[in-house]
Amino acid sequence: MGAQTSRTDEWADVTPDAARRLLAAGVAAFAERGYHATTTRDIAGRAGMSPAALYIHYRTKEELLYRISGVGHRLALDILCRARDGAGTPAERLAEAVRRFVRWHAEHHTTARVVQYELGALGEEHRAEIVALRRETDAAVRSIIEDGVASGDFDVPDVRGTALAVLSLCVDVARWFNAAGERTPAEVGDLYADLVLRMAGHPGPSPRPA
Amino acid sequence: MGAQTSRTDEWADVTPDAARRLLAAGVAAFAERGYHATTTRDIAGRAGMSPAALYIHYRTKEELLYRISGVGHRLALDILCRARDGAGTPAERLAEAVRRFVRWHAEHHTTARVVQYELGALGEEHRAEIVALRRETDAAVRSIIEDGVASGDFDVPDVRGTALAVLSLCVDVARWFNAAGERTPAEVGDLYADLVLRMAGHPGPSPRPA
DNA sequence: GTCCGCCCTAAGCGCTCGCTCAGGCCCGGG
DNA sequence: CCCGGGCCTGAGCGAGCGCTTAGGGCGGAC
């Protein structure tokens, strides 16, 4: 009946309670039907409120999407930055980045779907702000690959193109992942870490950090 | 002003002329704004007609999407089937499949975007029909990889998962590819053929068919 | 010339959308 | 006790939606 919350609440620091419930309801609705096919009545209903209540906490339906998008992008970016700045060889860091990033996209695939595929529904300035976050995401992946090329761990003729492909591959997990499917988020993360190291020309199985 | 047509017209065999123009206008509009954010007035306007004209050739807006989706999926599936059934080693066939498939997704990225990302907007029976086509697509890729594993050309521990990842990687090109960007469709196809062979554990550069 | 059938348009119907507004409940401070 | 502000609801506005309907123009058969 109520909003479908994720297992570890990603919106824990949003207050007041009603605003948080609306956010979670928005994520569920947008992920299921898409932004434009979702009505404010549907969102409010999932949160157990009347349609008018939405406008006490958010100025428009678009602002609700913007908040979701901002929180989601920052969480995903954080995962990559931590891996980039962590200890270990470039191969360990790339494997760890992909493993965690993919796992997040699988576990929170409803949020990730909204974050990755409803960007076009944002207004002009809000979209520009989110696109900037995305460029940082891209730079983080590229940076790890560059480290590996410099150290000789990787063999990558086209660093920009490979970084783009790696990110594209990981992000698309949100589209096809199904919680009722046969693979757990952790399994997909491990598989993808392996595939990405192969793309980077790293010999042997994907290493775990020490 | 008029509908934006692709360089090689993919809708050549759709008649009458007005129906084809509406299809092309629908593709352009859906790709730009998404199905739900597109109005029938917008589609008709791009085709240079009044809103009512749409309903002479298509029963509903959803049927227009269904036609687009059907034609697009069949074109993409055809590319993979031809590569699967072609001559050459598994590595040559996989490289060729990816090269052509990716190139199509880049060249026709507006069509591909609609085909890949607006599936959820289809009605129940129409969606089931399209999903069946998609399963064939998946099977074609898996089949080539299985051939390579059997012949010893590939080293793939998880065939199902790798096939899924390969397809996901290729399909997502439609999302990020930008015609004004720095890479041509052919360049992206070559890069991706290389990356996919690495994912399949094939040593050396991606071979061209004889 | 006359008529028929195909394409098309102008006008508009019924509906649902995002969003607003006047007012009610409830809880903490005096 | 009363009051005031934060949170919420019921009712509904104006707009734009998908789609329909009545009829006009026009080219080919006779």
Short mmCIF file of C-alpha atoms (C1' of nucleotides) in Angstrom, two decimals:
data_model
loop_
_atom_site.label_atom_id
_atom_site.label_comp_id
_atom_site.label_asym_id
_atom_site.label_seq_id
_atom_site.Cartn_x
_atom_site.Cartn_y
_atom_site.Cartn_z
CA MET A 1 0.00 0.00 0.00
CA GLY A 2 2.48 2.58 1.22
CA ALA A 3 5.59 3.71 -0.57
CA GLN A 4 8.08 1.00 -1.38
CA THR A 5 11.21 1.74 0.61
CA SER A 6 14.64 0.36 -0.21
CA ARG A 7 16.28 -2.04 2.21
CA THR A 8 18.78 0.47 3.56
CA ASP A 9 16.99 3.78 3.50
CA GLU A 10 18.89 6.09 1.20
CA TRP A 11 16.72 9.06 2.16
CA ALA A 12 17.35 8.80 5.88
CA ASP A 13 18.46 12.42 6.27
CA VAL A 14 15.47 13.99 4.53
CA THR A 15 13.06 15.75 6.85
CA PRO A 16 10.28 16.09 7.73
CA ASP A 17 8.94 12.57 7.58
CA ALA A 18 6.23 13.43 5.07
CA ALA A 19 8.79 14.88 2.65
CA ARG A 20 10.80 11.68 2.86
CA ARG A 21 7.76 9.51 2.24
CA LEU A 22 6.94 11.62 -0.81
CA LEU A 23 10.47 11.19 -2.13
CA ALA A 24 10.31 7.42 -1.75
CA ALA A 25 6.87 7.36 -3.34
CA GLY A 26 8.16 9.45 -6.23
CA VAL A 27 11.07 7.09 -6.83
CA ALA A 28 8.77 4.08 -6.91
CA ALA A 29 6.28 5.74 -9.23
CA PHE A 30 8.84 7.29 -11.61
CA ALA A 31 10.77 4.01 -11.85
CA GLU A 32 7.62 2.05 -12.60
CA ARG A 33 5.93 4.30 -15.13
CA GLY A 34 8.38 7.08 -15.98
CA TYR A 35 8.19 10.72 -14.97
CA HIS A 36 5.71 11.93 -17.56
CA ALA A 37 3.35 9.01 -17.08
CA THR A 38 3.25 9.54 -13.32
CA THR A 39 0.61 11.84 -11.84
CA THR A 40 0.98 13.88 -8.70
CA ARG A 41 -2.16 12.12 -7.46
CA ASP A 42 -0.35 8.78 -7.80
CA ILE A 43 2.69 9.96 -5.85
CA ALA A 44 0.63 11.46 -3.06
CA GLY A 45 -1.54 8.34 -2.92
CA ARG A 46 1.49 6.07 -2.50
CA ALA A 47 2.66 8.29 0.36
CA GLY A 48 -0.80 8.08 1.94
CA MET A 49 -1.67 11.73 1.42
CA SER A 50 -3.91 13.98 -0.60
CA PRO A 51 -2.56 15.48 -3.86
CA ALA A 52 -2.30 18.92 -2.32
CA ALA A 53 0.14 17.74 0.36
CA LEU A 54 2.89 17.35 -2.21
CA TYR A 55 3.00 21.10 -2.77
CA ILE A 56 3.67 21.86 0.88
CA HIS A 57 7.06 20.14 0.63
CA TYR A 58 7.98 20.62 -3.05
CA ARG A 59 7.18 23.53 -5.29
CA THR A 60 6.54 21.39 -8.38
CA LYS A 61 6.60 17.79 -9.54
CA GLU A 62 9.84 18.61 -11.38
CA GLU A 63 11.50 19.73 -8.14
CA LEU A 64 10.68 16.37 -6.59
CA LEU A 65 12.49 14.67 -9.49
CA TYR A 66 15.39 17.07 -9.11
CA ARG A 67 15.83 16.19 -5.45
CA ILE A 68 15.75 12.48 -6.20
CA SER A 69 18.23 12.93 -9.02
CA GLY A 70 20.59 15.00 -6.91
CA VAL A 71 20.71 12.59 -3.99
CA GLY A 72 21.08 9.58 -6.29
CA HIS A 73 23.87 11.06 -8.37
CA ARG A 74 25.81 12.11 -5.31
CA LEU A 75 25.57 8.63 -3.80
CA ALA A 76 26.81 7.00 -7.02
CA LEU A 77 29.59 9.55 -7.47
CA ASP A 78 30.70 8.98 -3.90
CA ILE A 79 31.22 5.27 -4.55
CA LEU A 80 33.52 5.98 -7.49
CA CYS A 81 35.49 8.71 -5.73
CA ARG A 82 36.14 6.49 -2.77
CA ALA A 83 37.50 3.78 -5.07
CA ARG A 84 39.59 6.26 -7.03
CA ASP A 85 41.18 7.72 -3.89
CA GLY A 86 41.55 4.38 -2.08
CA ALA A 87 44.63 2.27 -1.62
CA GLY A 88 45.75 -0.61 -3.83
CA THR A 89 46.89 -1.19 -7.38
CA PRO A 90 44.92 0.36 -10.25
CA ALA A 91 43.48 -3.08 -11.03
CA GLU A 92 42.26 -3.51 -7.45
CA ARG A 93 40.77 -0.04 -7.45
CA LEU A 94 39.04 -0.45 -10.80
CA ALA A 95 37.62 -3.81 -9.80
CA GLU A 96 36.41 -2.41 -6.50
CA ALA A 97 34.88 0.64 -8.17
CA VAL A 98 32.94 -1.46 -10.65
CA ARG A 99 31.92 -4.02 -8.04
CA ARG A 100 30.46 -1.41 -5.69
CA PHE A 101 29.03 0.82 -8.41
CA VAL A 102 27.24 -2.05 -10.13
CA ARG A 103 26.02 -3.44 -6.86
CA TRP A 104 24.51 -0.10 -5.95
CA HIS A 105 22.79 0.15 -9.34
CA ALA A 106 21.34 -3.33 -8.90
CA GLU A 107 20.27 -2.97 -5.28
CA HIS A 108 18.75 0.46 -5.81
CA HIS A 109 17.68 -0.17 -9.36
CA THR A 110 14.47 1.80 -8.94
CA THR A 111 16.34 4.88 -7.79
CA ALA A 112 19.06 4.32 -10.37
CA ARG A 113 16.52 4.01 -13.15
CA VAL A 114 15.05 7.39 -12.27
CA VAL A 115 18.46 8.94 -11.86
CA GLN A 116 19.83 7.61 -15.16
CA TYR A 117 16.85 7.67 -17.47
CA GLU A 118 14.65 10.60 -16.43
CA LEU A 119 17.34 13.26 -16.76
CA GLY A 120 15.63 14.67 -19.84
CA ALA A 121 12.54 15.54 -17.82
CA LEU A 122 14.47 18.03 -15.69
CA GLY A 123 14.25 21.75 -16.35
CA GLU A 124 17.09 23.68 -17.95
CA GLU A 125 19.12 24.77 -14.91
CA HIS A 126 18.46 21.65 -12.89
CA ARG A 127 19.62 19.48 -15.78
CA ALA A 128 22.81 21.50 -16.18
CA GLU A 129 23.61 20.95 -12.51
CA ILE A 130 23.09 17.20 -12.76
CA VAL A 131 25.09 16.94 -15.98
CA ALA A 132 28.03 18.49 -14.13
CA LEU A 133 27.84 15.70 -11.55
CA ARG A 134 27.84 13.19 -14.37
CA ARG A 135 31.00 14.63 -15.86
CA GLU A 136 32.70 14.14 -12.51
CA THR A 137 31.55 10.53 -12.54
CA ASP A 138 33.10 10.07 -15.96
CA ALA A 139 36.34 11.72 -14.86
CA ALA A 140 36.64 9.42 -11.84
CA VAL A 141 36.50 6.28 -13.98
CA ARG A 142 38.88 7.72 -16.54
CA SER A 143 41.33 8.65 -13.80
CA ILE A 144 41.58 5.10 -12.50
CA ILE A 145 42.14 3.75 -15.99
CA GLU A 146 44.82 6.37 -16.66
CA ASP A 147 46.62 5.31 -13.50
CA GLY A 148 46.64 1.73 -14.68
CA VAL A 149 47.93 2.64 -18.13
CA ALA A 150 50.71 4.74 -16.58
CA SER A 151 51.74 1.93 -14.26
CA GLY A 152 51.65 -0.63 -17.05
CA ASP A 153 48.91 -2.69 -15.40
CA PHE A 154 46.43 -1.94 -18.18
CA ASP A 155 46.64 -2.08 -21.96
CA VAL A 156 44.09 0.44 -23.22
CA PRO A 157 44.56 2.06 -26.64
CA ASP A 158 41.56 4.43 -26.26
CA VAL A 159 41.23 5.62 -22.66
CA ARG A 160 38.33 8.06 -23.18
CA GLY A 161 36.34 5.57 -25.21
CA THR A 162 36.97 2.71 -22.82
CA ALA A 163 36.03 4.80 -19.78
CA LEU A 164 32.80 5.77 -21.53
CA ALA A 165 32.04 2.15 -22.36
CA VAL A 166 32.75 0.97 -18.83
CA LEU A 167 30.43 3.55 -17.33
CA SER A 168 27.77 2.84 -19.93
CA LEU A 169 27.96 -0.87 -19.18
CA CYS A 170 27.61 -0.36 -15.44
CA VAL A 171 24.85 2.19 -15.61
CA ASP A 172 22.74 0.05 -17.91
CA VAL A 173 22.46 -2.53 -15.14
CA ALA A 174 19.70 -0.35 -13.70
CA ARG A 175 17.64 -0.90 -16.86
CA TRP A 176 17.64 -4.69 -17.02
CA PHE A 177 18.23 -5.76 -13.42
CA ASN A 178 15.28 -7.54 -11.89
CA ALA A 179 15.18 -8.22 -8.16
CA ALA A 180 13.24 -11.43 -8.82
CA GLY A 181 15.84 -12.61 -11.34
CA GLU A 182 18.42 -15.31 -10.88
CA ARG A 183 21.39 -13.12 -9.94
CA THR A 184 22.04 -11.18 -6.75
CA PRO A 185 23.46 -7.65 -6.93
CA ALA A 186 26.75 -8.92 -5.50
CA GLU A 187 27.02 -11.61 -8.19
CA VAL A 188 26.44 -9.10 -10.96
CA GLY A 189 29.03 -6.82 -9.38
CA ASP A 190 31.63 -9.60 -9.35
CA LEU A 191 30.90 -10.62 -12.92
CA TYR A 192 31.14 -7.04 -14.14
CA ALA A 193 34.39 -6.35 -12.26
CA ASP A 194 35.87 -9.28 -14.12
CA LEU A 195 34.55 -8.16 -17.51
CA VAL A 196 35.80 -4.62 -17.02
CA LEU A 197 39.31 -5.76 -16.11
CA ARG A 198 39.35 -7.78 -19.31
CA MET A 199 38.30 -4.67 -21.23
CA ALA A 200 41.24 -2.88 -19.64
CA GLY A 201 43.63 -5.55 -20.84
CA HIS A 202 44.52 -6.71 -17.33
CA PRO A 203 45.68 -10.34 -17.22
CA GLY A 204 44.25 -12.84 -14.75
CA PRO A 205 41.16 -12.79 -12.52
CA SER A 206 39.98 -9.55 -10.93
CA PRO A 207 41.90 -8.92 -7.71
CA ARG A 208 40.27 -8.15 -4.38
CA PRO A 209 41.71 -5.30 -2.34
CA ALA A 210 44.09 -6.50 0.37
CA MET B 1 10.37 22.11 -40.54
CA GLY B 2 9.34 18.69 -41.78
CA ALA B 3 10.12 15.38 -40.17
CA GLN B 4 13.77 14.63 -39.65
CA THR B 5 14.57 11.66 -41.86
CA SER B 6 17.54 9.36 -41.35
CA ARG B 7 20.23 9.24 -44.00
CA THR B 8 19.23 5.85 -45.38
CA ASP B 9 15.49 5.71 -45.04
CA GLU B 10 14.62 2.82 -42.77
CA TRP B 11 10.91 3.21 -43.44
CA ALA B 12 11.15 2.96 -47.21
CA ASP B 13 8.59 0.19 -47.52
CA VAL B 14 5.86 1.87 -45.48
CA THR B 15 2.96 3.15 -47.55
CA PRO B 16 1.19 5.41 -48.17
CA ASP B 17 3.52 8.36 -48.08
CA ALA B 18 1.62 10.14 -45.32
CA ALA B 19 1.87 7.08 -43.05
CA ARG B 20 5.63 7.00 -43.56
CA ARG B 21 6.00 10.69 -42.79
CA LEU B 22 4.02 10.19 -39.60
CA LEU B 23 6.28 7.29 -38.58
CA ALA B 24 9.40 9.37 -39.12
CA ALA B 25 7.85 12.30 -37.25
CA GLY B 26 6.92 9.97 -34.40
CA VAL B 27 10.47 8.65 -34.14
CA ALA B 28 11.90 12.16 -34.01
CA ALA B 29 9.41 13.33 -31.40
CA PHE B 30 9.57 10.23 -29.19
CA ALA B 31 13.36 10.22 -29.25
CA GLU B 32 13.52 13.89 -28.33
CA ARG B 33 10.93 14.09 -25.57
CA GLY B 34 9.84 10.52 -24.80
CA TYR B 35 6.54 8.88 -25.65
CA HIS B 36 4.44 10.27 -22.82
CA ALA B 37 5.71 13.81 -23.22
CA THR B 38 4.92 13.81 -26.94
CA THR B 39 1.50 14.97 -28.11
CA THR B 40 -0.33 13.76 -31.18
CA ARG B 41 -0.49 17.41 -32.23
CA ASP B 42 3.31 17.56 -32.17
CA ILE B 43 3.70 14.43 -34.30
CA ALA B 44 1.13 15.57 -36.85
CA GLY B 45 2.72 19.02 -36.94
CA ARG B 46 6.17 17.61 -37.71
CA ALA B 47 4.64 15.60 -40.55
CA GLY B 48 2.93 18.74 -41.87
CA MET B 49 -0.60 17.60 -41.14
CA SER B 50 -3.51 18.28 -38.85
CA PRO B 51 -3.85 16.24 -35.64
CA ALA B 52 -6.79 14.28 -37.01
CA ALA B 53 -4.76 12.94 -39.94
CA LEU B 54 -2.84 10.66 -37.61
CA TYR B 55 -5.97 8.64 -36.91
CA ILE B 56 -6.57 7.84 -40.57
CA HIS B 57 -3.36 5.81 -40.67
CA TYR B 58 -3.02 4.59 -37.06
CA ARG B 59 -5.76 3.69 -34.62
CA THR B 60 -3.99 5.19 -31.60
CA LYS B 61 -0.78 6.91 -30.61
CA GLU B 62 0.29 3.65 -29.00
CA GLU B 63 -0.08 1.80 -32.31
CA LEU B 64 2.28 4.26 -33.93
CA LEU B 65 4.87 3.45 -31.26
CA TYR B 66 4.24 -0.25 -31.77
CA ARG B 67 4.91 0.01 -35.50
CA ILE B 68 8.12 1.92 -34.91
CA SER B 69 9.22 -0.57 -32.28
CA GLY B 70 8.45 -3.57 -34.49
CA VAL B 71 10.34 -2.28 -37.52
CA GLY B 72 13.30 -1.20 -35.39
CA HIS B 73 13.61 -4.45 -33.48
CA ARG B 74 13.42 -6.51 -36.66
CA LEU B 75 16.16 -4.45 -38.29
CA ALA B 76 18.45 -4.86 -35.26
CA LEU B 77 17.70 -8.56 -34.92
CA ASP B 78 18.44 -9.05 -38.60
CA ILE B 79 21.95 -7.66 -38.17
CA LEU B 80 22.74 -10.14 -35.41
CA CYS B 81 21.21 -13.13 -37.19
CA ARG B 82 23.21 -12.43 -40.32
CA ALA B 83 26.41 -12.33 -38.26
CA ARG B 84 25.50 -15.49 -36.37
CA ASP B 85 24.77 -17.45 -39.54
CA GLY B 86 27.67 -16.00 -41.54
CA ALA B 87 31.00 -17.57 -42.35
CA GLY B 88 34.23 -17.19 -40.39
CA THR B 89 35.58 -18.04 -36.98
CA PRO B 90 33.50 -17.27 -33.89
CA ALA B 91 35.81 -14.34 -33.16
CA GLU B 92 35.26 -12.89 -36.62
CA ARG B 93 31.52 -13.36 -36.36
CA LEU B 94 31.29 -11.82 -32.88
CA ALA B 95 33.40 -8.85 -33.92
CA GLU B 96 31.32 -8.34 -37.03
CA ALA B 97 28.05 -8.65 -35.10
CA VAL B 98 29.10 -6.05 -32.57
CA ARG B 99 30.59 -3.74 -35.20
CA ARG B 100 27.42 -3.68 -37.29
CA PHE B 101 24.99 -3.70 -34.36
CA VAL B 102 26.72 -0.81 -32.63
CA ARG B 103 27.04 1.11 -35.85
CA TRP B 104 23.33 0.77 -36.48
CA HIS B 105 22.54 1.96 -32.94
CA ALA B 106 24.78 4.99 -33.42
CA GLU B 107 23.63 5.90 -36.92
CA HIS B 108 19.95 5.45 -36.10
CA HIS B 109 20.25 6.52 -32.51
CA THR B 110 16.91 8.31 -32.57
CA THR B 111 15.10 5.18 -33.73
CA ALA B 112 17.15 3.01 -31.41
CA ARG B 113 16.36 5.21 -28.45
CA VAL B 114 12.65 4.82 -29.04
CA VAL B 115 13.00 1.11 -29.66
CA GLN B 116 15.09 0.45 -26.56
CA TYR B 117 13.73 2.87 -24.00
CA GLU B 118 10.01 3.31 -24.73
CA LEU B 119 9.12 -0.36 -24.48
CA GLY B 120 7.29 0.24 -21.23
CA ALA B 121 4.83 2.56 -22.93
CA LEU B 122 3.48 -0.25 -25.12
CA GLY B 123 0.22 -1.99 -24.26
CA GLU B 124 0.12 -5.48 -22.81
CA GLU B 125 -0.04 -7.63 -25.98
CA HIS B 126 2.15 -5.37 -28.05
CA ARG B 127 4.83 -5.42 -25.39
CA ALA B 128 4.73 -9.22 -25.16
CA GLU B 129 5.29 -9.43 -28.90
CA ILE B 130 8.29 -7.10 -28.77
CA VAL B 131 9.77 -8.85 -25.75
CA ALA B 132 9.76 -12.08 -27.76
CA LEU B 133 11.86 -10.37 -30.44
CA ARG B 134 14.23 -9.24 -27.74
CA ARG B 135 14.71 -12.75 -26.46
CA GLU B 136 15.70 -13.82 -29.97
CA THR B 137 18.24 -10.99 -30.00
CA ASP B 138 19.69 -12.26 -26.75
CA ALA B 139 19.80 -15.83 -28.04
CA ALA B 140 21.69 -14.78 -31.17
CA VAL B 141 24.49 -13.18 -29.19
CA ARG B 142 24.65 -16.08 -26.77
CA SER B 143 24.84 -18.52 -29.65
CA ILE B 144 27.92 -16.88 -31.15
CA ILE B 145 29.66 -16.85 -27.77
CA GLU B 146 28.80 -20.51 -27.20
CA ASP B 147 30.35 -21.38 -30.55
CA GLY B 148 33.55 -19.64 -29.53
CA VAL B 149 33.68 -21.38 -26.19
CA ALA B 150 33.13 -24.77 -27.85
CA SER B 151 35.89 -24.12 -30.38
CA GLY B 152 38.25 -22.87 -27.71
CA ASP B 153 38.54 -19.40 -29.23
CA PHE B 154 36.88 -17.77 -26.22
CA ASP B 155 37.42 -18.06 -22.49
CA VAL B 156 34.06 -17.21 -20.89
CA PRO B 157 33.19 -18.58 -17.45
CA ASP B 158 29.62 -17.19 -17.46
CA VAL B 159 28.13 -17.32 -20.96
CA ARG B 160 24.62 -16.09 -20.09
CA GLY B 161 25.93 -13.21 -18.03
CA THR B 162 28.52 -12.20 -20.59
CA ALA B 163 25.99 -12.28 -23.44
CA LEU B 164 23.70 -10.08 -21.39
CA ALA B 165 26.51 -7.65 -20.67
CA VAL B 166 27.59 -7.49 -24.32
CA LEU B 167 24.09 -6.72 -25.48
CA SER B 168 23.58 -4.20 -22.70
CA LEU B 169 26.82 -2.45 -23.64
CA CYS B 170 25.89 -2.23 -27.32
CA VAL B 171 22.31 -1.15 -26.78
CA ASP B 172 23.29 1.64 -24.42
CA VAL B 173 25.16 3.32 -27.28
CA ALA B 174 21.79 4.67 -28.37
CA ARG B 175 21.49 6.57 -25.09
CA TRP B 176 24.77 8.47 -25.12
CA PHE B 177 25.68 8.67 -28.79
CA ASN B 178 25.60 12.18 -30.16
CA ALA B 179 25.86 12.79 -33.88
CA ALA B 180 27.70 16.07 -33.21
CA GLY B 181 30.22 14.29 -30.98
CA GLU B 182 33.81 13.45 -31.77
CA ARG B 183 33.33 9.82 -32.86
CA THR B 184 31.71 8.46 -35.99
CA PRO B 185 29.39 5.45 -35.77
CA ALA B 186 32.00 3.32 -37.53
CA GLU B 187 34.68 4.31 -35.02
CA VAL B 188 32.47 3.40 -32.08
CA GLY B 189 31.67 0.09 -33.76
CA ASP B 190 35.35 -0.75 -34.15
CA LEU B 191 36.17 0.23 -30.58
CA TYR B 192 33.30 -1.84 -29.22
CA ALA B 193 34.18 -4.89 -31.33
CA ASP B 194 37.59 -4.78 -29.72
CA LEU B 195 36.26 -4.37 -26.19
CA VAL B 196 33.79 -7.22 -26.61
CA LEU B 197 36.44 -9.63 -27.86
CA ARG B 198 38.48 -8.78 -24.79
CA MET B 199 35.43 -9.53 -22.64
CA ALA B 200 35.22 -12.89 -24.39
CA GLY B 201 38.81 -13.67 -23.53
CA HIS B 202 39.98 -13.69 -27.14
CA PRO B 203 43.67 -12.84 -27.52
CA GLY B 204 44.91 -10.23 -29.98
CA PRO B 205 43.13 -7.50 -31.98
CA SER B 206 39.61 -8.04 -33.29
CA PRO B 207 39.78 -9.85 -36.63
CA ARG B 208 38.00 -8.67 -39.75
CA PRO B 209 36.08 -11.26 -41.74
CA ALA B 210 38.07 -12.64 -44.66
"C1'" DG C 1 -20.35 15.83 -66.50
"C1'" DT C 2 -21.28 12.96 -62.46
"C1'" DC C 3 -20.29 10.19 -58.89
"C1'" DC C 4 -17.45 7.58 -55.61
"C1'" DG C 5 -13.79 6.77 -52.48
"C1'" DC C 6 -9.68 8.31 -50.41
"C1'" DC C 7 -7.27 11.86 -47.60
"C1'" DC C 8 -7.54 15.39 -45.30
"C1'" DT C 9 -9.15 19.52 -42.08
"C1'" DA C 10 -11.78 22.49 -38.52
"C1'" DA C 11 -14.01 22.15 -34.60
"C1'" DG C 12 -14.66 20.35 -30.47
"C1'" DC C 13 -15.95 16.51 -26.72
"C1'" DG C 14 -14.94 14.49 -22.40
"C1'" DC C 15 -11.40 13.87 -19.43
"C1'" DT C 16 -7.39 14.23 -16.53
"C1'" DC C 17 -3.55 16.82 -15.69
"C1'" DG C 18 -0.48 20.06 -12.51
"C1'" DC C 19 -1.43 23.02 -9.31
"C1'" DT C 20 -4.15 26.42 -5.96
"C1'" DC C 21 -6.84 27.98 -2.14
"C1'" DA C 22 -9.80 28.44 1.82
"C1'" DG C 23 -10.28 26.30 5.79
"C1'" DG C 24 -9.76 22.48 9.62
"C1'" DC C 25 -6.98 19.73 13.02
"C1'" DC C 26 -3.54 19.54 16.50
"C1'" DC C 27 0.19 20.59 19.44
"C1'" DG C 28 3.29 23.81 22.29
"C1'" DG C 29 3.63 28.41 24.73
"C1'" DG C 30 1.45 31.79 27.46
"C1'" DC D 1 -8.06 28.42 28.84
"C1'" DC D 2 -6.95 30.50 24.23
"C1'" DC D 3 -3.99 31.38 20.51
"C1'" DG D 4 -0.80 30.71 16.53
"C1'" DG D 5 1.72 28.27 13.27
"C1'" DG D 6 2.81 23.93 10.87
"C1'" DC D 7 0.73 20.35 8.29
"C1'" DC D 8 -2.90 18.65 5.89
"C1'" DT D 9 -7.56 18.07 3.17
"C1'" DG D 10 -11.70 18.79 -0.14
"C1'" DA D 11 -12.98 21.09 -3.83
"C1'" DG D 12 -11.97 22.81 -7.98
"C1'" DC D 13 -9.63 25.97 -11.81
"C1'" DG D 14 -7.66 26.53 -16.37
"C1'" DA D 15 -5.24 24.10 -19.70
"C1'" DG D 16 -4.02 20.66 -22.73
"C1'" DC D 17 -4.59 15.88 -23.65
"C1'" DG D 18 -6.16 11.70 -26.97
"C1'" DC D 19 -9.42 11.07 -29.97
"C1'" DT D 20 -14.04 11.79 -32.86
"C1'" DT D 21 -17.10 13.68 -36.12
"C1'" DA D 22 -19.01 16.16 -40.01
"C1'" DG D 23 -17.81 17.65 -44.09
"C1'" DG D 24 -14.66 19.52 -48.10
"C1'" DG D 25 -11.52 18.85 -52.21
"C1'" DC D 26 -9.85 16.11 -55.72
"C1'" DG D 27 -8.52 12.47 -59.05
"C1'" DG D 28 -10.08 8.44 -61.78
"C1'" DA D 29 -13.98 5.43 -63.82
"C1'" DC D 30 -17.67 5.68 -66.68
#
